[in-house]
XYZ file of C-alpha atoms in Angstrom:
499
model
C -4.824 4.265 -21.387
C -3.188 7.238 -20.048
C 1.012 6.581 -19.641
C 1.606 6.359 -15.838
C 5.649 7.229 -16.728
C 4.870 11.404 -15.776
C 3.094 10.624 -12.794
C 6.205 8.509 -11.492
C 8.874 10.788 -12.596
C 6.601 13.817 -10.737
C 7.061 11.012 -7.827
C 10.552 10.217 -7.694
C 11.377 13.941 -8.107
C 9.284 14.395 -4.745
C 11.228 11.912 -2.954
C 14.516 11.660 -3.910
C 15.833 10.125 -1.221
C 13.070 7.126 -1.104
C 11.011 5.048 -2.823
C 7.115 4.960 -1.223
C 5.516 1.512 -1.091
C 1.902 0.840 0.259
C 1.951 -1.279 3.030
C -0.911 -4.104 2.838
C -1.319 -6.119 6.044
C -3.525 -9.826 6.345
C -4.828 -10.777 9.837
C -3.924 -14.702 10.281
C -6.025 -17.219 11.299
C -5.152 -20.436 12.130
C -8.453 -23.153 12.602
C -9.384 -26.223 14.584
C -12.915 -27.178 15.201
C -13.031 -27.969 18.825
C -10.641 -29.144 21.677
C -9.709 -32.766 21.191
C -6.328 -33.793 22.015
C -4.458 -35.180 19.204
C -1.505 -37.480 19.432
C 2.333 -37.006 17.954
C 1.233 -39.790 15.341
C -1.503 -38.256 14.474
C 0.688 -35.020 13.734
C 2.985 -36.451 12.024
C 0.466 -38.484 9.600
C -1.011 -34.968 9.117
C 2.981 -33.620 8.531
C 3.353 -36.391 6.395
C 0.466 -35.457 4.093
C 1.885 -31.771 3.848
C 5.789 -33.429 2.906
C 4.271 -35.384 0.156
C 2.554 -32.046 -1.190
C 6.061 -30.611 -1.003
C 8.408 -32.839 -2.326
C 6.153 -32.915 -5.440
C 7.559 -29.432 -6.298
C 4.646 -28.365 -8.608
C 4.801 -24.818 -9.172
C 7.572 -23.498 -9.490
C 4.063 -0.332 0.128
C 2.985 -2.682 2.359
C -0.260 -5.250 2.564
C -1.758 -6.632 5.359
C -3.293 -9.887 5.521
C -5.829 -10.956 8.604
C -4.565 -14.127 10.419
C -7.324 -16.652 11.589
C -6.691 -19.719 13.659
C -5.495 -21.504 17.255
C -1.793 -22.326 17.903
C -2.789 -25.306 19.792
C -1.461 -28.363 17.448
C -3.495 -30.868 19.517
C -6.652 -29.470 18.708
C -9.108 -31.555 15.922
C -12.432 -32.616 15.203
C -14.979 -33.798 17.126
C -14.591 -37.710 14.761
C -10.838 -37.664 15.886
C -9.648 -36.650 12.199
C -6.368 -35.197 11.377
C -5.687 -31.489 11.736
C -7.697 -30.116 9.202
C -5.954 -26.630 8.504
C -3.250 -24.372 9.399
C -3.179 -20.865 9.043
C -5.674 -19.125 6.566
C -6.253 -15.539 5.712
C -9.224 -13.827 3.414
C -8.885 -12.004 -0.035
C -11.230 -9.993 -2.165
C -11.210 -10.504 -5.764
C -13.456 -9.407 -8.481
C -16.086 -6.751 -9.462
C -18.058 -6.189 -7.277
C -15.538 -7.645 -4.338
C -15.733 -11.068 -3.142
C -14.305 -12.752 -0.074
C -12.506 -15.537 -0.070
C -11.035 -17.709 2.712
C -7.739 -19.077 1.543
C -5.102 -21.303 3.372
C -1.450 -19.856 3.070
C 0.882 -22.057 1.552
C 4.546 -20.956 1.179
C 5.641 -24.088 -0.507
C 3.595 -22.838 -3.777
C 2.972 -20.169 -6.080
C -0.185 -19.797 -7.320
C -3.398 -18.239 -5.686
C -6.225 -19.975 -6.576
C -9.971 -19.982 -5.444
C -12.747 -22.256 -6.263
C -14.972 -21.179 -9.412
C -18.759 -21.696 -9.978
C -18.700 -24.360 -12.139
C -16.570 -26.358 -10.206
C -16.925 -30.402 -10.502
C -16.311 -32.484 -6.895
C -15.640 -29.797 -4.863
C -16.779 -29.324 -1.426
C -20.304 -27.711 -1.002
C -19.659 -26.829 2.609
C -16.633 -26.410 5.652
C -16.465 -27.660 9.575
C -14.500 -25.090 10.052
C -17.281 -22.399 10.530
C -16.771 -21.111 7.183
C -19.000 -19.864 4.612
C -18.102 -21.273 1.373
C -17.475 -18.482 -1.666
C -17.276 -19.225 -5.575
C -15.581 -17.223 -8.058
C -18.085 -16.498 -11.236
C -16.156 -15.187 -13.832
C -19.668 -13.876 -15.450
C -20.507 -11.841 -12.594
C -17.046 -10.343 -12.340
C -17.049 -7.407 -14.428
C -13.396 -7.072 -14.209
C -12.921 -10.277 -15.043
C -11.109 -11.744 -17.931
C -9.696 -15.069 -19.033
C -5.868 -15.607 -19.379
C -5.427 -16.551 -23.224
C -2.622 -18.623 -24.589
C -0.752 -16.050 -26.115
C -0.499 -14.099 -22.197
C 3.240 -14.435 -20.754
C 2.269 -16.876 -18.207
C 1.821 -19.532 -21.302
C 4.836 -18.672 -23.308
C 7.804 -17.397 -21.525
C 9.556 -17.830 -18.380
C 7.047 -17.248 -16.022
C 5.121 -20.502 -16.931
C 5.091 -23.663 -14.777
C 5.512 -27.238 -15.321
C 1.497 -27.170 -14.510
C 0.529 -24.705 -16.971
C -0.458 -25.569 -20.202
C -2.508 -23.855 -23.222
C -6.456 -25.392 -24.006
C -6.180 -24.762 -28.087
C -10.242 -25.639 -28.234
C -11.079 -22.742 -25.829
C -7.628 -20.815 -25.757
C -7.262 -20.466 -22.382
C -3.697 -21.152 -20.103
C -5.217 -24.019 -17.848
C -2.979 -25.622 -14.722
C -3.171 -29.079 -12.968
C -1.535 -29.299 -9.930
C -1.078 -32.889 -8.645
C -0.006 -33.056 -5.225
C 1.644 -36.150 -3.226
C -1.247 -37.158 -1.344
C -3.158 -37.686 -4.214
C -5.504 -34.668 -4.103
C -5.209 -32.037 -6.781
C -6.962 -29.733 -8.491
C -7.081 -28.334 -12.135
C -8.546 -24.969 -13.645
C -7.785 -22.138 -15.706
C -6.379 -18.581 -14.993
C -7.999 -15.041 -14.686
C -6.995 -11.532 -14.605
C -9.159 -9.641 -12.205
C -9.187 -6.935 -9.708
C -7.170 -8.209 -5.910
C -8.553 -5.379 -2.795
C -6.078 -4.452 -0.079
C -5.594 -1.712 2.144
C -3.037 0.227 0.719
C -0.971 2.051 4.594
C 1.054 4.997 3.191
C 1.131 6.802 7.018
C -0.641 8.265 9.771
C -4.763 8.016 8.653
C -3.957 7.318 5.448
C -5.515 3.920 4.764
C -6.060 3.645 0.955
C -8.837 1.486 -0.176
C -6.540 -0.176 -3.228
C -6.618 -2.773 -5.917
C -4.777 -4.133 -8.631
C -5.248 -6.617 -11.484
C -3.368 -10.179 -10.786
C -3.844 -13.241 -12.289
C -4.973 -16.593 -10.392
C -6.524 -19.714 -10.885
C -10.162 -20.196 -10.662
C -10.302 -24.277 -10.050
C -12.801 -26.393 -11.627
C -11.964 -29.825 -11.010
C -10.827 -31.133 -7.153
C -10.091 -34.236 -5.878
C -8.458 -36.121 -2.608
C -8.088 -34.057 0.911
C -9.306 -30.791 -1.103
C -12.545 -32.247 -1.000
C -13.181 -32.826 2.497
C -15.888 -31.188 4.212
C -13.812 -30.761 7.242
C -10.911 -29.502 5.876
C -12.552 -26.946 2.891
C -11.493 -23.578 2.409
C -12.218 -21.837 -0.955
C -8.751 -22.420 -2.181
C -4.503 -21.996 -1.397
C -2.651 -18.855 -1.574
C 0.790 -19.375 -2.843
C 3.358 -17.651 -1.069
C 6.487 -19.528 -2.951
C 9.262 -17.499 -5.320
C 8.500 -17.752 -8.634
C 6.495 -15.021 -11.113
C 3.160 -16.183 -10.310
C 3.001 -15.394 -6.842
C 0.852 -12.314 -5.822
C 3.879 -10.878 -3.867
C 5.997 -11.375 -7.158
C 2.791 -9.930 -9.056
C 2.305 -6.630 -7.174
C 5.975 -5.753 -6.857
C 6.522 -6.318 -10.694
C 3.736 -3.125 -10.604
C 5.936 -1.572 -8.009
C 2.789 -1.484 -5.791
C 5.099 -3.664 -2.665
C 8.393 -4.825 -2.017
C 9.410 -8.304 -2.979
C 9.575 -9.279 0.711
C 6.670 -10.763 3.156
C 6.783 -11.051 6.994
C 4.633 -13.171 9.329
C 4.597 -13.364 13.046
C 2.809 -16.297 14.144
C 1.251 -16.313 18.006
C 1.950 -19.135 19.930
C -0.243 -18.133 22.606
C -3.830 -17.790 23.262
C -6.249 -17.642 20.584
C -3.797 -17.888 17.824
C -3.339 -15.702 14.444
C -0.974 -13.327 14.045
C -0.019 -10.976 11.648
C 0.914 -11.274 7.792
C 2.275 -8.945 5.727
C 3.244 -7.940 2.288
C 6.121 -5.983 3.086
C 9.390 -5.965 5.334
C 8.675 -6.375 9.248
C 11.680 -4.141 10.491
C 13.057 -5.184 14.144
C 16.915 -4.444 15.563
C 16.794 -8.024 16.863
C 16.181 -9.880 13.101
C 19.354 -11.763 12.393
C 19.368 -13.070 8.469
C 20.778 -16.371 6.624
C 21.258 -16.622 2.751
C 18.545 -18.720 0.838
C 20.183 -21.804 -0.754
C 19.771 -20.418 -4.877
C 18.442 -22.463 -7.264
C 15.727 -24.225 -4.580
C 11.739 -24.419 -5.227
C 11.126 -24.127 -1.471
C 12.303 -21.718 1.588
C 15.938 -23.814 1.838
C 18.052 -22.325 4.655
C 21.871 -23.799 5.308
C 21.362 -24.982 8.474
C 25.231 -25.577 9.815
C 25.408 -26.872 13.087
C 23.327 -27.790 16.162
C 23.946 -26.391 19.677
C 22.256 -27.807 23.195
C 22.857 -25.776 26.559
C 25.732 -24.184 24.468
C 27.647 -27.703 23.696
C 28.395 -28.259 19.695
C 26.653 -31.457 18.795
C 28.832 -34.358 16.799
C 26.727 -33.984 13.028
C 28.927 -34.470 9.883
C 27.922 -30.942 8.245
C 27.271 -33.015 5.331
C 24.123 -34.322 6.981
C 22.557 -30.413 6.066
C 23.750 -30.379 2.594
C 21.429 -29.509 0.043
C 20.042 -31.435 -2.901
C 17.378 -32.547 -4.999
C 15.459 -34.272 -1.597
C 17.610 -33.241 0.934
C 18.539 -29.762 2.968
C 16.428 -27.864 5.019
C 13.541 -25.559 4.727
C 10.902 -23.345 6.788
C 7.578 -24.180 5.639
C 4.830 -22.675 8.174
C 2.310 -25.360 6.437
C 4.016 -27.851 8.995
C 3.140 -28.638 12.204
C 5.808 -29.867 13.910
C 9.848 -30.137 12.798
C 12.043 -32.925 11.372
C 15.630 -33.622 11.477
C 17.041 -36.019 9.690
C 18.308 -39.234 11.106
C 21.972 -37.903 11.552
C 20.736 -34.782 13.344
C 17.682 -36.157 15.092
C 20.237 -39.049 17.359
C 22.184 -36.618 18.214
C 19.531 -34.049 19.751
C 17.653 -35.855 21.561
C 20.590 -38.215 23.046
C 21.873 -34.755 24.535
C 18.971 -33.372 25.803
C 18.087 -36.360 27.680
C 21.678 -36.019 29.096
C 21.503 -32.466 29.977
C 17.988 -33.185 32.074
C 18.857 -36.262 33.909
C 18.765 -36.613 37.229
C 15.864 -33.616 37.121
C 13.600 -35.506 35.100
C 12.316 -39.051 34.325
C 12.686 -40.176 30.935
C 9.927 -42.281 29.279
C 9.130 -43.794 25.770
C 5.862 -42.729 24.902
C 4.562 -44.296 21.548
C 7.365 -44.265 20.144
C 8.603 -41.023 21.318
C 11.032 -39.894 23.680
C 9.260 -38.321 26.772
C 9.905 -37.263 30.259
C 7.785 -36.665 33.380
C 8.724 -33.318 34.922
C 7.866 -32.179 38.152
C 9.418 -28.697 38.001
C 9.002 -25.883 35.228
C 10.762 -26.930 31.877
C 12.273 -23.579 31.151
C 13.936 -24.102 34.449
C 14.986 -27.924 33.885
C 15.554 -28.146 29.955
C 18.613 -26.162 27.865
C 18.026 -23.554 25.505
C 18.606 -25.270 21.668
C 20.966 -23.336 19.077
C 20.087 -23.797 15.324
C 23.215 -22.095 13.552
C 22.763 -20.870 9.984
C 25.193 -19.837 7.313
C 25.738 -16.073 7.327
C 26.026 -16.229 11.058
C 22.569 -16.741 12.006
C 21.873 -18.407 15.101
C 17.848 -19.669 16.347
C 17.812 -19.793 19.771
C 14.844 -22.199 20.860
C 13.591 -22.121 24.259
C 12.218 -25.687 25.596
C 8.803 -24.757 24.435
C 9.543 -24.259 21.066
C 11.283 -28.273 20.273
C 9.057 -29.851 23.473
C 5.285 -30.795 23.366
C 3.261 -31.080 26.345
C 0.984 -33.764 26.059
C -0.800 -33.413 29.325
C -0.468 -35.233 33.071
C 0.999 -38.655 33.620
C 1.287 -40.421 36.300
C 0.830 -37.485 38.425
C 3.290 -35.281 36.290
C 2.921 -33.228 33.447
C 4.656 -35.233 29.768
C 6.626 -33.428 28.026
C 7.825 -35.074 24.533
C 10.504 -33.733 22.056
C 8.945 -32.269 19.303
C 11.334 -32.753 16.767
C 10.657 -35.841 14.949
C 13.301 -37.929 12.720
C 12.953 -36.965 9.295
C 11.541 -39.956 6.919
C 13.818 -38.487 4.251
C 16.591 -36.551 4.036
C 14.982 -33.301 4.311
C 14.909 -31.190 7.402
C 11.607 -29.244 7.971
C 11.276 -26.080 10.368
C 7.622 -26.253 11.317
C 5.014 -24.015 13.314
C 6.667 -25.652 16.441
C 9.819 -23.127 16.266
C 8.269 -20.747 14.081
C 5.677 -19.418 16.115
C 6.746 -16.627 18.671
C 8.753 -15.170 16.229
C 9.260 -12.288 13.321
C 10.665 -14.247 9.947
C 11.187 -12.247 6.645
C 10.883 -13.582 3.797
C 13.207 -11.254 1.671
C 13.054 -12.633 -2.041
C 14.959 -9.122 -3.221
C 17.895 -10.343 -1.779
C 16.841 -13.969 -1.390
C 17.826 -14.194 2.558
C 15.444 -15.272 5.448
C 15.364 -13.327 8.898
C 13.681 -14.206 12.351
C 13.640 -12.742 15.609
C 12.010 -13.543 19.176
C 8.921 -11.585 19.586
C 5.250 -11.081 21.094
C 3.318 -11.321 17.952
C 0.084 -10.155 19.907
C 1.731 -6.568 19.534
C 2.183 -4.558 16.819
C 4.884 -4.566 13.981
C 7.069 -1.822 12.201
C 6.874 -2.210 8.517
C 9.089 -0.666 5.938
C 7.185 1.536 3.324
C 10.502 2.987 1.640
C 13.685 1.600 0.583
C 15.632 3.930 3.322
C 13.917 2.257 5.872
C 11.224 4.635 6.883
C 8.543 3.170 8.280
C 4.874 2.186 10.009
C 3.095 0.432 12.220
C 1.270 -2.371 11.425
C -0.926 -4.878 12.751
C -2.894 -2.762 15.099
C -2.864 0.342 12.363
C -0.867 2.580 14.390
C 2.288 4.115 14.230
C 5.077 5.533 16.961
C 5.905 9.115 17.341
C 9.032 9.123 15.587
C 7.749 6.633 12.696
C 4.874 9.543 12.201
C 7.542 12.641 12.284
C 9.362 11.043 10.061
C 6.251 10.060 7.692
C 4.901 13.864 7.904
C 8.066 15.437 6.939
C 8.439 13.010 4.282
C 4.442 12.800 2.895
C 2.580 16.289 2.732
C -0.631 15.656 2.071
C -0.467 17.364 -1.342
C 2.389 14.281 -2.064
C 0.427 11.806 -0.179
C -3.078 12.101 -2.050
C -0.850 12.167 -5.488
C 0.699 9.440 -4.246
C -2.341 7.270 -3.699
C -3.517 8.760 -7.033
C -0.717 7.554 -8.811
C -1.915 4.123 -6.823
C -5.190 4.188 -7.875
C -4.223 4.560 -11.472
C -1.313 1.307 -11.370
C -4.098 -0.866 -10.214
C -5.532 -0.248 -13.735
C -2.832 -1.328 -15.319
C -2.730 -5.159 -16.874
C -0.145 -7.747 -16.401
């Protein structure tokens, strides 16, 4: 194979003053089967399931991602079940392309899809989805990750990864807390995206990644009315695809989502940096397996709550994190007292509180933005969350006459704090891994985003593939076409290349 070292230095010579991502974008999706109200217990049982998954720790340009699904939390099945998925996206793997539906999972690595030969694995999905299997004998890219690849012997392997000596191949087993798991083996095949480098110039792109092709399946995995064809990791370490393609210097090591909150849910994922003069950022805790923010200090209508700052501290099971596979969002005990003892104080007389299994409630007559305080999260670096009442309360429908209104926030079983969809959605967060910070901002995630594609900040429009009039001036003085189509040659040719 051709050296791609005089096509790059041609490149950098172009641009001097910038170095050209593509910018890949995945529409979000986010299913429930039908409108059924669920309760908070059923939530949190559902939370609960996700926490165990979590604590278990098992793994250690620009691409856009399509997001599918409702933000309605109190939507389930038709039988009453649990919520059966959050958000999901769809990839295309292999030679000739396949499509695979795929729930997104920040609190892991790996992306893995169900293979052919798979044992106890679901044979069909409630959720309206067609089932896919990945054949690595009808994949003509395909090949199988031997024991002597990186991912087996250095740094970049897991505590699940191991080598098969009979057959050597690097196998996984990932055992999560609720009991289900799911073992296979790893390939290196071709991943699709649409590679954005500006103005028309939508680039029909691949690289070769590696991912797990499961086999074997067991617990919630195998549920009919929660099956997808497998998890895409979205977590730190080496094996995720956003560490894979920007170790080919294909994207940035950042992600963005923007998750709606309104209407028919989805939103907008991206492998690349959402850019937004609002976006305020907080350090990431080093050393952590999840998203771990250090959340300082909680604020209501303004007012400093009483919290020993030790409550937030970070450890082995304790801290917090943002983990969009959540639902709702925990504070722990310390925290959680203290909350909801001043909210309640803040909305009396307005209001009527109530205990409603188990939760604290109120009956309100009047609009909530108009009777409840706005809710301060303060992180280190500076960076505060401001939470309007619809993003820590739950409406839970008429009582007595009056709309319910619960808090949202639920006490945290352990000592870890969880930032769920609840305050997530409505909002821009970054996911910066280059310079391992987090960043959020208010925002109408039914519009489009601007995306980075350099590293001076010149950028697109994403999520409805257009771009503004300056973005585009800037993009045309910057890209000729002559640069542009070597550009996305010199793409072309890096998706050739082999981890």
């Amino acid at each position: 194979m051709r050296p791609l070292w005089p096509f790059l230095i041609l490149a950098a010579s172009l641009l001097p003053m910038s170095v050209v991502y593509c910018a890949t974008f995945l529409p979000l999706h986010r299913a429930f089967p039908l409108n059924h109200t669920l309760g908070l217990d059923q939530l949190r049982a559902r939370d609960s399931v996700r926490h165990a998954r979590l604590l278990q720790s098992f793994v250690g340009g620009v691409v856009d991602f399509s997001v599918q699904g409702s933000p309605d939390p109190y939507l389930v099945g038709v039988d009453g079940s649990s919520t059966p998925l959050l958000y999901f996206t769809k990839v295309k793997l292999g030679s000739p392309p396949r499509e695979f539906t795929v729930q997104i999972d920040t609190g892991s690595d790996v992306l893995w899809v169900t293979c052919s030969s798979c044992r106890n694995c679901p044979q069909s999905s409630a959720l309206g989805i067609q089932l896919n299997y990945f054949d690595t004998t009808s994949s003509s890219t395909a090949g199988l990750v031997p024991c002597s690849h990186p991912i087996c012997t250095s740094e970049i392997q897991t505590a699940a990864t191991q080598c098969s000596p009979q057959s050597n191949q690097c196998i996984y087993s990932f055992q999560y807390g609720d009991g289900s798991g799911t073992t296979g083996y790893y390939v290196a095949d071709t991943f699709y995206f649409d590679a954005v480098l500006g103005k028309s110039s939508i680039a029909n792109s691949s690289a070769v990644i590696v991912f797990g092709c499961s086999t074997f399946q067991s617990g919630d995995l195998t549920k009919t009315e929660k099956a997808v064809d497998g998890i895409f990791g979205f977590g730190q370490g080496g094996l995720s695809v956003v560490s894979q393609l920007s170790s080919h210097g294909i994207t940035p090591r950042v992600f963005s989502h923007c998750l709606k909150g309104e209407g028919s849910g989805g939103g907008i994922l991206v492998l690349g940096e959402i850019l937004e003069p609002g976006i305020v950022y907080s350090p990431l805790v080093p050393s952590q397996s999840h998203y771990n923010l250090n959340l300082q200090s909680i604020a209501v209508n303004g007012q400093l709550l009483s919290i020993d700052p030790a409550a937030f501290a970070t450890s082995n099971d304790r801290g917090t994190i943002v983990d969009s596979g959540t639902t709702l969002a925990y504070l722990v005990e310390e925290a959680y007292n203290p909350f909801v003892s001043a909210v309640t104080a803040t909305v009396q007389p307005s209001v009527t509180p109530t205990i409603y299994k188990g939760n604290q409630c109120y009956l309100v007559s009047n609009s909530v933005s108009e009777v409840f305080p706005p809710v301060s999260l303060n992180f280190a670096g500076g960076a505060s969350m401001l939470l309007k009442p619809q993003e820590y309360l739950i409406n839970l429908g008429p009582s007595n006459g009056a709309p319910l209104w619960c808090i949202g926030f639920q006490k945290a079983q352990a000592g870890l704090s969880i930032l769920g969809d609840l305050v997530l959605k409505d909002k821009i967060f970054v996911y910066d891994l280059a310079h391992q910070r987090i960043g959020w901002a208010n925002y109408d995630c039914s519009l489009s985003v601007t995306v980075s594609v350099t590293s001076s900040k010149d950028f697109i429009n994403a999520g409805q593939w257009s771009v503004s009039s300056s973005s585009r001036d800037m993009l045309l003085k910057l890209l000729p076409p002559s640069i542009m189509a070597l550009l996305m040659h010199i793409l072309a040719l890096m998706s050739l290349q082999i981890l």
